[in-house]
Amino acid sequence: MLVKAYAAALQGINATRVTIEVNCNKGIKFFLVGLPDNAVKEGHERIVSALQVNGYSFPRKQIVVNMAPADIRKEGSAYDLPLAIGILAAAGTISGEKLQNYLLMGELSLDGKLQPVRGILPIAIKAREEGFKGIVIPKENAREAAVVNNLEVYGVEGIKEVIGFFNNERILEPTIVDTRKEFFENQRFFDLDFMDVKGQENVKRALEVAAAGGHNLIMIGPPGAGKSMLAKRLPSILPPLTLHEALETTKIHSVAGKVDKGISLISTRPFRSPHHTISDAAMVGGGTFPQPGEISLAHNGVLFLDELPEFTRSVLEVMRQPLEDRRICISRARFSTEYPASFMLIASMNPCPCGFYNHPEKMCVCPSGAVQKYLNRISGPLLDRIDIQIEIVPVPFDKISDARVSEPSSAVKERVMKARNIQDNRFENIPEVYCNAQMSSRMLQKYAQPDAEGLQLLKNAMNRLNLSARAYDRILKVSRTVADLDGSERVFSQHIAEAINYRNLDRESWGG
């Protein structure tokens, strides 16, 4: 008897339908074809044990299972449930009448309990697109899948419930989530706030500009100056995620298996801070079977690289193309996978190996040329891609001990959101452009052309600092953001001047 059950395979952050064809005939052998990996093949033993523990027997017949399309590799243990149900239906143990209406995914324990699997959100989206009535998955994954509307989501604890459901002996209750209500309720306030920061007004202004325009930023200063503290407070002034951004972000984290239990939708912007010992593949994604890297997990959020020169050169260089294109393509011999990677890069570093170059009180003990050599660990092209480069100095004692409360993040966030609203209106008819940092050179000529005085000021800066053409574009982008914060339609000389001031770490003006 030939029966078809339905599952899905992940490709990047999207899913592809997999049809599990099971044919039972006379004989004793078991064949599993369709490019399954070892984890899928080992599912046979888990299925046999799960059925025996729950009072069912594995059919003593020749069973041929084909996982179509056969040219896509099937990975992981999530196929245990559809394989088990397909085999039972082909053997006549359960009714196959409703199989065509449901997509099944889940890993089986030896006792028949269902274990959670990764990538459920894109699988649920695919199930709705394919016209399935519902999806049967482990209970721990149910809330994540339930954000997809017009789809019945059944979270089950064990295979016995699934068998009863298809035999019409058991009624399963669908999981229902009010996506919008839960999303807006979970946009929480942050524990870290700018009001806790004493002094550093120029750096806080630079972070405000970066947040308003989605610009990359690097802070350079001695140990203890507050670089990491300020970076960790950046999410508190960023605009909240839109529902579309939240869905896209959750898909990536779902594929990586990093969605917390009980969470249906990620509602706050990601903040990723990998250690400097990270590998190339862990940063941009990859592996034998590609997975999203840190730059994709930071999509729609912040990637913070503390002590930037300590990262290996190759890790920093592989980030250059994603910083421009805002996506990363992982290519292998037989296939390629694309992941989104639109993130704000926030980096910090010491000015020299000892950390005290340009310190107002402590003397740098590094030998001649060490400062430039230390900065040379970061390539010029990568520094060009960082819009804002700001020097940070230690806060003096009188400001640290000042009892007055600084401006809270909520006030800064309000200004940032006003500037973002201006950009939303500006780019509403331009696809894949949402903030000033994403503008092309042609768009800069239209939206960020400075007045005559500002143009002359920019020309002088370019000649004096020997800046590249990419740095020229970066200055115009930042000046457009400063003008937006100022509520100005035009870019004037004062906006250009502030943007130029944020390029004070270019090679020709730092470290001699």
PDB file of N, CA and C in Angstrom, residues 173-260:
ATOM      1  N   GLU A 173      -6.277  20.076  20.593  1.00  0.00           N
ATOM      2  CA  GLU A 173      -6.611  21.493  20.682  1.00  0.00           C
ATOM      3  C   GLU A 173      -5.534  22.314  19.988  1.00  0.00           C
ATOM      4  N   PRO A 174      -5.903  23.147  19.024  1.00  0.00           N
ATOM      5  CA  PRO A 174      -4.890  23.964  18.356  1.00  0.00           C
ATOM      6  C   PRO A 174      -4.340  25.049  19.279  1.00  0.00           C
ATOM      7  N   THR A 175      -3.086  25.376  19.078  1.00  0.00           N
ATOM      8  CA  THR A 175      -2.443  26.460  19.828  1.00  0.00           C
ATOM      9  C   THR A 175      -2.741  27.780  19.138  1.00  0.00           C
ATOM     10  N   ILE A 176      -3.257  28.733  19.899  1.00  0.00           N
ATOM     11  CA  ILE A 176      -3.630  30.041  19.336  1.00  0.00           C
ATOM     12  C   ILE A 176      -2.831  31.129  20.030  1.00  0.00           C
ATOM     13  N   VAL A 177      -2.215  31.978  19.253  1.00  0.00           N
ATOM     14  CA  VAL A 177      -1.429  33.091  19.778  1.00  0.00           C
ATOM     15  C   VAL A 177      -1.913  34.379  19.121  1.00  0.00           C
ATOM     16  N   ASP A 178      -2.231  35.380  19.942  1.00  0.00           N
ATOM     17  CA  ASP A 178      -2.551  36.714  19.419  1.00  0.00           C
ATOM     18  C   ASP A 178      -1.226  37.410  19.129  1.00  0.00           C
ATOM     19  N   THR A 179      -0.760  37.276  17.895  1.00  0.00           N
ATOM     20  CA  THR A 179       0.595  37.703  17.540  1.00  0.00           C
ATOM     21  C   THR A 179       0.834  39.171  17.837  1.00  0.00           C
ATOM     22  N   ARG A 180      -0.051  40.032  17.382  1.00  0.00           N
ATOM     23  CA  ARG A 180       0.156  41.471  17.561  1.00  0.00           C
ATOM     24  C   ARG A 180       0.140  41.867  19.033  1.00  0.00           C
ATOM     25  N   LYS A 181      -0.817  41.328  19.785  1.00  0.00           N
ATOM     26  CA  LYS A 181      -0.908  41.674  21.198  1.00  0.00           C
ATOM     27  C   LYS A 181       0.349  41.245  21.944  1.00  0.00           C
ATOM     28  N   GLU A 182       0.779  40.003  21.713  1.00  0.00           N
ATOM     29  CA  GLU A 182       1.955  39.489  22.414  1.00  0.00           C
ATOM     30  C   GLU A 182       3.223  40.219  21.987  1.00  0.00           C
ATOM     31  N   PHE A 183       3.290  40.570  20.702  1.00  0.00           N
ATOM     32  CA  PHE A 183       4.463  41.267  20.195  1.00  0.00           C
ATOM     33  C   PHE A 183       4.629  42.617  20.874  1.00  0.00           C
ATOM     34  N   PHE A 184       3.576  43.400  20.938  1.00  0.00           N
ATOM     35  CA  PHE A 184       3.678  44.738  21.520  1.00  0.00           C
ATOM     36  C   PHE A 184       3.809  44.692  23.041  1.00  0.00           C
ATOM     37  N   GLU A 185       3.254  43.665  23.681  1.00  0.00           N
ATOM     38  CA  GLU A 185       3.401  43.544  25.125  1.00  0.00           C
ATOM     39  C   GLU A 185       4.824  43.186  25.525  1.00  0.00           C
ATOM     40  N   ASN A 186       5.531  42.461  24.661  1.00  0.00           N
ATOM     41  CA  ASN A 186       6.881  42.002  24.982  1.00  0.00           C
ATOM     42  C   ASN A 186       7.975  42.985  24.580  1.00  0.00           C
ATOM     43  N   GLN A 187       7.598  44.133  24.019  1.00  0.00           N
ATOM     44  CA  GLN A 187       8.613  45.145  23.714  1.00  0.00           C
ATOM     45  C   GLN A 187       8.952  45.873  25.015  1.00  0.00           C
ATOM     46  N   ARG A 188       9.781  45.208  25.781  1.00  0.00           N
ATOM     47  CA  ARG A 188      10.037  45.629  27.154  1.00  0.00           C
ATOM     48  C   ARG A 188      10.975  46.832  27.238  1.00  0.00           C
ATOM     49  N   PHE A 189      10.982  47.424  28.441  1.00  0.00           N
ATOM     50  CA  PHE A 189      11.964  48.450  28.730  1.00  0.00           C
ATOM     51  C   PHE A 189      13.303  47.789  29.047  1.00  0.00           C
ATOM     52  N   PHE A 190      14.386  48.511  28.789  1.00  0.00           N
ATOM     53  CA  PHE A 190      15.718  47.946  28.983  1.00  0.00           C
ATOM     54  C   PHE A 190      16.233  48.267  30.386  1.00  0.00           C
ATOM     55  N   ASP A 191      16.965  47.315  30.938  1.00  0.00           N
ATOM     56  CA  ASP A 191      17.564  47.532  32.259  1.00  0.00           C
ATOM     57  C   ASP A 191      18.692  48.552  32.184  1.00  0.00           C
ATOM     58  N   LEU A 192      19.390  48.580  31.064  1.00  0.00           N
ATOM     59  CA  LEU A 192      20.510  49.510  30.888  1.00  0.00           C
ATOM     60  C   LEU A 192      20.002  50.802  30.257  1.00  0.00           C
ATOM     61  N   ASP A 193      20.398  51.941  30.822  1.00  0.00           N
ATOM     62  CA  ASP A 193      19.853  53.222  30.384  1.00  0.00           C
ATOM     63  C   ASP A 193      20.960  54.264  30.308  1.00  0.00           C
ATOM     64  N   PHE A 194      20.815  55.198  29.379  1.00  0.00           N
ATOM     65  CA  PHE A 194      21.812  56.257  29.225  1.00  0.00           C
ATOM     66  C   PHE A 194      21.878  57.168  30.441  1.00  0.00           C
ATOM     67  N   MET A 195      20.843  57.186  31.263  1.00  0.00           N
ATOM     68  CA  MET A 195      20.865  58.063  32.430  1.00  0.00           C
ATOM     69  C   MET A 195      21.923  57.634  33.447  1.00  0.00           C
ATOM     70  N   ASP A 196      22.403  56.390  33.334  1.00  0.00           N
ATOM     71  CA  ASP A 196      23.438  55.896  34.242  1.00  0.00           C
ATOM     72  C   ASP A 196      24.838  56.326  33.824  1.00  0.00           C
ATOM     73  N   VAL A 197      24.966  56.902  32.637  1.00  0.00           N
ATOM     74  CA  VAL A 197      26.283  57.259  32.097  1.00  0.00           C
ATOM     75  C   VAL A 197      26.635  58.684  32.502  1.00  0.00           C
ATOM     76  N   LYS A 198      27.763  58.837  33.158  1.00  0.00           N
ATOM     77  CA  LYS A 198      28.245  60.157  33.562  1.00  0.00           C
ATOM     78  C   LYS A 198      29.210  60.695  32.514  1.00  0.00           C
ATOM     79  N   GLY A 199      28.986  61.922  32.085  1.00  0.00           N
ATOM     80  CA  GLY A 199      29.853  62.515  31.078  1.00  0.00           C
ATOM     81  C   GLY A 199      29.679  61.860  29.719  1.00  0.00           C
ATOM     82  N   GLN A 200      30.773  61.846  28.939  1.00  0.00           N
ATOM     83  CA  GLN A 200      30.809  61.227  27.605  1.00  0.00           C
ATOM     84  C   GLN A 200      29.704  61.766  26.700  1.00  0.00           C
ATOM     85  N   GLU A 201      29.451  63.065  26.759  1.00  0.00           N
ATOM     86  CA  GLU A 201      28.356  63.638  25.972  1.00  0.00           C
ATOM     87  C   GLU A 201      28.612  63.502  24.473  1.00  0.00           C
ATOM     88  N   ASN A 202      29.876  63.663  24.057  1.00  0.00           N
ATOM     89  CA  ASN A 202      30.174  63.565  22.631  1.00  0.00           C
ATOM     90  C   ASN A 202      29.966  62.141  22.111  1.00  0.00           C
ATOM     91  N   VAL A 203      30.287  61.146  22.934  1.00  0.00           N
ATOM     92  CA  VAL A 203      30.104  59.757  22.514  1.00  0.00           C
ATOM     93  C   VAL A 203      28.623  59.409  22.492  1.00  0.00           C
ATOM     94  N   LYS A 204      27.870  59.877  23.464  1.00  0.00           N
ATOM     95  CA  LYS A 204      26.430  59.633  23.473  1.00  0.00           C
ATOM     96  C   LYS A 204      25.765  60.283  22.265  1.00  0.00           C
ATOM     97  N   ARG A 205      26.252  61.458  21.881  1.00  0.00           N
ATOM     98  CA  ARG A 205      25.723  62.100  20.668  1.00  0.00           C
ATOM     99  C   ARG A 205      26.043  61.259  19.435  1.00  0.00           C
ATOM    100  N   ALA A 206      27.271  60.720  19.371  1.00  0.00           N
ATOM    101  CA  ALA A 206      27.654  59.887  18.234  1.00  0.00           C
ATOM    102  C   ALA A 206      26.788  58.635  18.158  1.00  0.00           C
ATOM    103  N   LEU A 207      26.487  58.024  19.312  1.00  0.00           N
ATOM    104  CA  LEU A 207      25.621  56.850  19.341  1.00  0.00           C
ATOM    105  C   LEU A 207      24.197  57.212  18.926  1.00  0.00           C
ATOM    106  N   GLU A 208      23.748  58.404  19.293  1.00  0.00           N
ATOM    107  CA  GLU A 208      22.420  58.865  18.882  1.00  0.00           C
ATOM    108  C   GLU A 208      22.350  59.017  17.364  1.00  0.00           C
ATOM    109  N   VAL A 209      23.395  59.594  16.777  1.00  0.00           N
ATOM    110  CA  VAL A 209      23.441  59.746  15.322  1.00  0.00           C
ATOM    111  C   VAL A 209      23.482  58.368  14.653  1.00  0.00           C
ATOM    112  N   ALA A 210      24.292  57.465  15.211  1.00  0.00           N
ATOM    113  CA  ALA A 210      24.389  56.113  14.646  1.00  0.00           C
ATOM    114  C   ALA A 210      23.033  55.413  14.691  1.00  0.00           C
ATOM    115  N   ALA A 211      22.326  55.531  15.816  1.00  0.00           N
ATOM    116  CA  ALA A 211      21.016  54.891  15.949  1.00  0.00           C
ATOM    117  C   ALA A 211      19.992  55.515  15.007  1.00  0.00           C
ATOM    118  N   ALA A 212      20.072  56.817  14.827  1.00  0.00           N
ATOM    119  CA  ALA A 212      19.099  57.519  13.986  1.00  0.00           C
ATOM    120  C   ALA A 212      19.249  57.158  12.517  1.00  0.00           C
ATOM    121  N   GLY A 213      20.469  56.885  12.073  1.00  0.00           N
ATOM    122  CA  GLY A 213      20.683  56.594  10.659  1.00  0.00           C
ATOM    123  C   GLY A 213      21.089  55.172  10.353  1.00  0.00           C
ATOM    124  N   GLY A 214      21.195  54.308  11.386  1.00  0.00           N
ATOM    125  CA  GLY A 214      21.626  52.927  11.173  1.00  0.00           C
ATOM    126  C   GLY A 214      23.084  52.810  10.788  1.00  0.00           C
ATOM    127  N   HIS A 215      23.929  53.723  11.295  1.00  0.00           N
ATOM    128  CA  HIS A 215      25.336  53.777  10.887  1.00  0.00           C
ATOM    129  C   HIS A 215      26.214  52.858  11.727  1.00  0.00           C
ATOM    130  N   ASN A 216      27.283  52.356  11.105  1.00  0.00           N
ATOM    131  CA  ASN A 216      28.304  51.610  11.838  1.00  0.00           C
ATOM    132  C   ASN A 216      29.168  52.590  12.619  1.00  0.00           C
ATOM    133  N   LEU A 217      29.699  52.137  13.770  1.00  0.00           N
ATOM    134  CA  LEU A 217      30.450  53.047  14.641  1.00  0.00           C
ATOM    135  C   LEU A 217      31.570  52.295  15.330  1.00  0.00           C
ATOM    136  N   ILE A 218      32.697  52.977  15.521  1.00  0.00           N
ATOM    137  CA  ILE A 218      33.796  52.418  16.301  1.00  0.00           C
ATOM    138  C   ILE A 218      34.218  53.430  17.353  1.00  0.00           C
ATOM    139  N   MET A 219      34.448  52.943  18.560  1.00  0.00           N
ATOM    140  CA  MET A 219      34.944  53.780  19.661  1.00  0.00           C
ATOM    141  C   MET A 219      36.365  53.355  19.978  1.00  0.00           C
ATOM    142  N   ILE A 220      37.236  54.333  20.127  1.00  0.00           N
ATOM    143  CA  ILE A 220      38.631  54.041  20.433  1.00  0.00           C
ATOM    144  C   ILE A 220      39.031  54.843  21.661  1.00  0.00           C
ATOM    145  N   GLY A 221      39.577  54.162  22.654  1.00  0.00           N
ATOM    146  CA  GLY A 221      39.935  54.830  23.893  1.00  0.00           C
ATOM    147  C   GLY A 221      40.588  53.877  24.864  1.00  0.00           C
ATOM    148  N   PRO A 222      41.124  54.384  25.958  1.00  0.00           N
ATOM    149  CA  PRO A 222      41.859  53.558  26.930  1.00  0.00           C
ATOM    150  C   PRO A 222      40.940  52.636  27.713  1.00  0.00           C
ATOM    151  N   PRO A 223      41.524  51.646  28.391  1.00  0.00           N
ATOM    152  CA  PRO A 223      40.704  50.736  29.211  1.00  0.00           C
ATOM    153  C   PRO A 223      39.955  51.505  30.301  1.00  0.00           C
ATOM    154  N   GLY A 224      38.720  51.128  30.541  1.00  0.00           N
ATOM    155  CA  GLY A 224      37.936  51.746  31.596  1.00  0.00           C
ATOM    156  C   GLY A 224      37.270  53.048  31.219  1.00  0.00           C
ATOM    157  N   ALA A 225      37.355  53.444  29.955  1.00  0.00           N
ATOM    158  CA  ALA A 225      36.761  54.716  29.534  1.00  0.00           C
ATOM    159  C   ALA A 225      35.252  54.606  29.345  1.00  0.00           C
ATOM    160  N   GLY A 226      34.736  53.373  29.237  1.00  0.00           N
ATOM    161  CA  GLY A 226      33.286  53.190  29.125  1.00  0.00           C
ATOM    162  C   GLY A 226      32.813  52.737  27.762  1.00  0.00           C
ATOM    163  N   LYS A 227      33.701  52.163  26.955  1.00  0.00           N
ATOM    164  CA  LYS A 227      33.325  51.765  25.595  1.00  0.00           C
ATOM    165  C   LYS A 227      32.254  50.668  25.613  1.00  0.00           C
ATOM    166  N   SER A 228      32.511  49.595  26.341  1.00  0.00           N
ATOM    167  CA  SER A 228      31.547  48.487  26.392  1.00  0.00           C
ATOM    168  C   SER A 228      30.251  48.912  27.073  1.00  0.00           C
ATOM    169  N   MET A 229      30.366  49.722  28.121  1.00  0.00           N
ATOM    170  CA  MET A 229      29.178  50.180  28.843  1.00  0.00           C
ATOM    171  C   MET A 229      28.253  50.966  27.922  1.00  0.00           C
ATOM    172  N   LEU A 230      28.814  51.834  27.108  1.00  0.00           N
ATOM    173  CA  LEU A 230      28.008  52.637  26.194  1.00  0.00           C
ATOM    174  C   LEU A 230      27.409  51.776  25.097  1.00  0.00           C
ATOM    175  N   ALA A 231      28.194  50.840  24.568  1.00  0.00           N
ATOM    176  CA  ALA A 231      27.696  49.983  23.489  1.00  0.00           C
ATOM    177  C   ALA A 231      26.503  49.148  23.957  1.00  0.00           C
ATOM    178  N   LYS A 232      26.565  48.641  25.174  1.00  0.00           N
ATOM    179  CA  LYS A 232      25.480  47.800  25.683  1.00  0.00           C
ATOM    180  C   LYS A 232      24.188  48.589  25.898  1.00  0.00           C
ATOM    181  N   ARG A 233      24.301  49.905  25.975  1.00  0.00           N
ATOM    182  CA  ARG A 233      23.107  50.735  26.149  1.00  0.00           C
ATOM    183  C   ARG A 233      22.516  51.211  24.820  1.00  0.00           C
ATOM    184  N   LEU A 234      23.187  50.908  23.722  1.00  0.00           N
ATOM    185  CA  LEU A 234      22.678  51.334  22.424  1.00  0.00           C
ATOM    186  C   LEU A 234      21.283  50.779  22.110  1.00  0.00           C
ATOM    187  N   PRO A 235      20.981  49.487  22.380  1.00  0.00           N
ATOM    188  CA  PRO A 235      19.634  48.990  22.064  1.00  0.00           C
ATOM    189  C   PRO A 235      18.510  49.773  22.736  1.00  0.00           C
ATOM    190  N   SER A 236      18.813  50.444  23.849  1.00  0.00           N
ATOM    191  CA  SER A 236      17.755  51.176  24.557  1.00  0.00           C
ATOM    192  C   SER A 236      17.315  52.436  23.818  1.00  0.00           C
ATOM    193  N   ILE A 237      18.074  52.876  22.814  1.00  0.00           N
ATOM    194  CA  ILE A 237      17.664  54.063  22.055  1.00  0.00           C
ATOM    195  C   ILE A 237      17.311  53.722  20.607  1.00  0.00           C
ATOM    196  N   LEU A 238      17.391  52.450  20.235  1.00  0.00           N
ATOM    197  CA  LEU A 238      17.029  52.053  18.871  1.00  0.00           C
ATOM    198  C   LEU A 238      15.507  51.991  18.724  1.00  0.00           C
ATOM    199  N   PRO A 239      14.982  52.265  17.537  1.00  0.00           N
ATOM    200  CA  PRO A 239      13.534  52.124  17.320  1.00  0.00           C
ATOM    201  C   PRO A 239      13.106  50.683  17.540  1.00  0.00           C
ATOM    202  N   PRO A 240      11.891  50.445  18.030  1.00  0.00           N
ATOM    203  CA  PRO A 240      11.437  49.066  18.232  1.00  0.00           C
ATOM    204  C   PRO A 240      11.292  48.337  16.903  1.00  0.00           C
ATOM    205  N   LEU A 241      11.384  47.020  16.958  1.00  0.00           N
ATOM    206  CA  LEU A 241      11.192  46.204  15.763  1.00  0.00           C
ATOM    207  C   LEU A 241       9.770  46.366  15.226  1.00  0.00           C
ATOM    208  N   THR A 242       9.652  46.389  13.908  1.00  0.00           N
ATOM    209  CA  THR A 242       8.327  46.274  13.303  1.00  0.00           C
ATOM    210  C   THR A 242       7.934  44.792  13.292  1.00  0.00           C
ATOM    211  N   LEU A 243       6.668  44.520  13.044  1.00  0.00           N
ATOM    212  CA  LEU A 243       6.211  43.135  13.031  1.00  0.00           C
ATOM    213  C   LEU A 243       6.906  42.338  11.926  1.00  0.00           C
ATOM    214  N   HIS A 244       7.140  42.979  10.774  1.00  0.00           N
ATOM    215  CA  HIS A 244       7.835  42.307   9.668  1.00  0.00           C
ATOM    216  C   HIS A 244       9.274  41.987  10.061  1.00  0.00           C
ATOM    217  N   GLU A 245       9.964  42.947  10.689  1.00  0.00           N
ATOM    218  CA  GLU A 245      11.348  42.708  11.119  1.00  0.00           C
ATOM    219  C   GLU A 245      11.403  41.614  12.180  1.00  0.00           C
ATOM    220  N   ALA A 246      10.428  41.618  13.089  1.00  0.00           N
ATOM    221  CA  ALA A 246      10.404  40.597  14.143  1.00  0.00           C
ATOM    222  C   ALA A 246      10.238  39.202  13.546  1.00  0.00           C
ATOM    223  N   LEU A 247       9.375  39.087  12.546  1.00  0.00           N
ATOM    224  CA  LEU A 247       9.149  37.791  11.905  1.00  0.00           C
ATOM    225  C   LEU A 247      10.420  37.310  11.199  1.00  0.00           C
ATOM    226  N   GLU A 248      11.080  38.212  10.497  1.00  0.00           N
ATOM    227  CA  GLU A 248      12.312  37.855   9.787  1.00  0.00           C
ATOM    228  C   GLU A 248      13.415  37.470  10.765  1.00  0.00           C
ATOM    229  N   THR A 249      13.537  38.221  11.857  1.00  0.00           N
ATOM    230  CA  THR A 249      14.555  37.931  12.874  1.00  0.00           C
ATOM    231  C   THR A 249      14.286  36.584  13.537  1.00  0.00           C
ATOM    232  N   THR A 250      13.017  36.314  13.846  1.00  0.00           N
ATOM    233  CA  THR A 250      12.659  35.049  14.488  1.00  0.00           C
ATOM    234  C   THR A 250      12.946  33.866  13.568  1.00  0.00           C
ATOM    235  N   LYS A 251      12.727  34.023  12.263  1.00  0.00           N
ATOM    236  CA  LYS A 251      13.034  32.954  11.313  1.00  0.00           C
ATOM    237  C   LYS A 251      14.502  32.562  11.377  1.00  0.00           C
ATOM    238  N   ILE A 252      15.375  33.554  11.424  1.00  0.00           N
ATOM    239  CA  ILE A 252      16.814  33.271  11.463  1.00  0.00           C
ATOM    240  C   ILE A 252      17.175  32.539  12.750  1.00  0.00           C
ATOM    241  N   HIS A 253      16.676  33.042  13.883  1.00  0.00           N
ATOM    242  CA  HIS A 253      16.991  32.413  15.168  1.00  0.00           C
ATOM    243  C   HIS A 253      16.353  31.029  15.272  1.00  0.00           C
ATOM    244  N   SER A 254      15.205  30.845  14.621  1.00  0.00           N
ATOM    245  CA  SER A 254      14.559  29.537  14.623  1.00  0.00           C
ATOM    246  C   SER A 254      15.397  28.516  13.863  1.00  0.00           C
ATOM    247  N   VAL A 255      15.911  28.904  12.707  1.00  0.00           N
ATOM    248  CA  VAL A 255      16.759  28.015  11.912  1.00  0.00           C
ATOM    249  C   VAL A 255      18.023  27.644  12.682  1.00  0.00           C
ATOM    250  N   ALA A 256      18.547  28.609  13.451  1.00  0.00           N
ATOM    251  CA  ALA A 256      19.753  28.351  14.243  1.00  0.00           C
ATOM    252  C   ALA A 256      19.450  27.628  15.549  1.00  0.00           C
ATOM    253  N   GLY A 257      18.166  27.430  15.862  1.00  0.00           N
ATOM    254  CA  GLY A 257      17.787  26.763  17.103  1.00  0.00           C
ATOM    255  C   GLY A 257      18.015  27.607  18.334  1.00  0.00           C
ATOM    256  N   LYS A 258      17.884  28.929  18.203  1.00  0.00           N
ATOM    257  CA  LYS A 258      18.178  29.835  19.314  1.00  0.00           C
ATOM    258  C   LYS A 258      16.961  30.619  19.793  1.00  0.00           C
ATOM    259  N   VAL A 259      15.768  30.129  19.481  1.00  0.00           N
ATOM    260  CA  VAL A 259      14.552  30.744  20.020  1.00  0.00           C
ATOM    261  C   VAL A 259      14.249  30.110  21.370  1.00  0.00           C
ATOM    262  N   ASP A 260      14.123  30.934  22.408  1.00  0.00           N
ATOM    263  CA  ASP A 260      13.878  30.408  23.754  1.00  0.00           C
ATOM    264  C   ASP A 260      12.531  29.701  23.832  1.00  0.00           C
TER     265      ASP A 260
END
